CSV table of C-alpha atoms in Angstrom, one decimal:
chain,number,residue,atom,x,y,z
A,1,MET,CA,0.1,-0.2,0.3
A,2,GLU,CA,1.4,3.0,-1.0
A,3,ILE,CA,1.8,6.0,1.7
A,4,PRO,CA,-0.7,8.8,1.3
A,5,PRO,CA,0.3,11.9,1.0
A,6,GLY,CA,0.9,14.0,4.7
A,7,LEU,CA,1.8,10.4,6.6
A,8,ILE,CA,5.1,10.6,8.1
A,9,ASP,CA,6.4,7.1,8.4
A,10,THR,CA,9.7,7.5,11.2
A,11,ALA,CA,10.9,4.0,9.3
A,12,ALA,CA,11.2,5.5,6.1
A,13,VAL,CA,12.9,8.8,7.6
A,14,LEU,CA,15.4,6.3,9.2
A,15,ARG,CA,15.8,4.4,5.8
A,16,SER,CA,16.5,8.2,4.2
A,17,GLY,CA,19.5,8.7,6.6
A,18,ALA,CA,17.4,11.7,8.7
A,19,GLY,CA,16.9,11.4,12.4
A,20,THR,CA,13.7,11.4,13.9
A,21,ASP,CA,14.3,13.7,16.8
A,22,GLY,CA,12.6,16.7,14.8
A,23,VAL,CA,9.5,13.8,14.5
A,24,HIS,CA,9.2,13.3,18.2
A,25,ARG,CA,9.8,17.2,19.2
A,26,ALA,CA,6.8,18.2,17.1
A,27,PHE,CA,4.6,15.0,18.2
A,28,LYS,CA,5.3,16.4,21.9
A,29,ALA,CA,4.5,20.4,21.1
A,30,GLY,CA,1.3,19.3,19.6
A,31,GLN,CA,2.4,19.9,15.8
A,32,LEU,CA,1.8,16.2,14.9
A,33,VAL,CA,-0.7,13.5,15.4
A,34,ARG,CA,0.2,9.9,16.3
A,35,ILE,CA,-2.1,7.7,14.1
A,36,ARG,CA,-0.1,4.6,15.1
A,37,ARG,CA,3.1,4.3,16.9
A,38,GLY,CA,5.7,5.8,14.0
A,39,PHE,CA,3.1,7.1,12.1
A,40,TYR,CA,2.4,11.0,12.1
A,41,VAL,CA,0.1,13.3,10.6
A,42,ARG,CA,0.5,17.0,10.8
A,43,THR,CA,-2.2,18.6,13.2
A,44,GLY,CA,-3.5,21.1,10.9
A,45,ASP,CA,-4.1,18.7,8.5
A,46,TRP,CA,-5.7,16.2,10.7
A,47,VAL,CA,-8.3,18.7,12.0
A,48,SER,CA,-8.8,19.8,8.3
A,49,ALA,CA,-9.1,16.4,6.9
A,50,GLY,CA,-12.3,14.4,6.1
A,51,PRO,CA,-13.5,11.2,7.1
A,52,GLU,CA,-12.0,9.5,3.6
A,53,GLN,CA,-8.6,11.5,4.3
A,54,ARG,CA,-8.1,10.6,7.8
A,55,PHE,CA,-9.1,6.8,6.9
A,56,ALA,CA,-6.5,6.5,4.1
A,57,TRP,CA,-3.9,7.7,6.6
A,58,SER,CA,-4.9,5.3,9.5
A,59,THR,CA,-5.6,2.3,7.1
A,60,ALA,CA,-2.3,3.0,5.4
A,61,ALA,CA,-0.5,3.0,8.8
A,62,ILE,CA,-1.9,0.0,10.2
A,63,ALA,CA,-1.4,-1.6,7.0
A,64,ARG,CA,2.3,-0.8,7.2
A,65,SER,CA,3.1,-1.3,10.7
A,66,VAL,CA,1.1,-5.0,11.2
A,67,LYS,CA,3.6,-7.7,10.1
A,68,GLY,CA,1.5,-10.0,7.1
A,69,ALA,CA,-1.6,-7.6,7.0
A,70,VAL,CA,-4.2,-8.5,5.0
A,71,LEU,CA,-7.1,-5.7,4.9
A,72,CYS,CA,-10.6,-7.1,4.4
A,73,GLY,CA,-14.3,-5.6,3.7
A,74,GLN,CA,-14.7,-2.2,3.1
A,75,THR,CA,-11.3,-1.6,4.2
A,76,ALA,CA,-9.7,-3.4,1.4
A,77,ALA,CA,-12.4,-1.7,-1.1
A,78,LEU,CA,-11.5,1.6,0.0
A,79,ALA,CA,-7.6,1.2,0.1
A,80,SER,CA,-8.4,0.0,-3.4
A,81,GLY,CA,-10.0,3.4,-4.4
A,82,LEU,CA,-13.3,1.2,-4.8
A,83,PRO,CA,-16.4,3.2,-3.8
A,84,THR,CA,-18.5,2.2,-1.0
A,85,LEU,CA,-21.3,3.5,1.2
A,86,GLY,CA,-19.5,6.1,3.7
A,87,THR,CA,-16.4,5.7,5.9
A,88,PRO,CA,-15.7,2.9,8.4
A,89,SER,CA,-14.9,3.6,11.9
A,90,LEU,CA,-12.7,0.4,12.2
A,91,CYS,CA,-10.3,-1.0,9.7
A,92,ARG,CA,-10.4,-4.6,9.4
A,93,VAL,CA,-7.2,-6.5,9.0
A,94,GLY,CA,-6.3,-10.2,9.0
A,95,ASN,CA,-3.0,-11.4,9.1
A,96,SER,CA,-1.5,-13.9,6.4
A,97,LEU,CA,1.3,-15.6,8.1
A,98,THR,CA,-1.4,-17.0,10.9
A,99,GLY,CA,-3.3,-18.3,8.7
A,100,PRO,CA,-7.1,-17.9,8.3
A,101,GLU,CA,-8.7,-16.4,11.0
A,102,ARG,CA,-11.5,-13.9,11.7
A,103,PRO,CA,-10.1,-10.2,10.8
A,104,GLN,CA,-9.3,-8.0,14.1
A,105,GLU,CA,-11.2,-4.7,14.0
A,106,VAL,CA,-8.6,-2.0,14.9
A,107,ALA,CA,-10.3,1.3,16.0
A,108,LEU,CA,-9.0,4.4,14.3
A,109,PRO,CA,-7.7,7.5,15.7
A,110,GLY,CA,-10.8,9.9,15.9
A,111,SER,CA,-13.4,7.4,15.1
A,112,GLY,CA,-16.7,8.6,15.1
A,113,TYR,CA,-15.5,11.8,12.5
């Protein structure tokens, strides 16, 4: 899954040779919203974003941070750009490494937007 514009992935920052001190300082100063450990969005962007954009950021962060993640149901449809009847408040993700099982539902930051 591609990283949507505006999503800051600290692992990618480290791979580029830069440090993450600036990201952590900005988070502590309230300039960034932490979506999931290692994934941030500028606070102003998060506040002004609609549900679809917040879902895209959150889903990308979950998909990139869960090893073997497989997006399921409406989550997979939205991540693939297919139309749906609204934006879900939960990300449904399975795990290809543990075999078939009921997908987990991961609450998204700011659920109920």
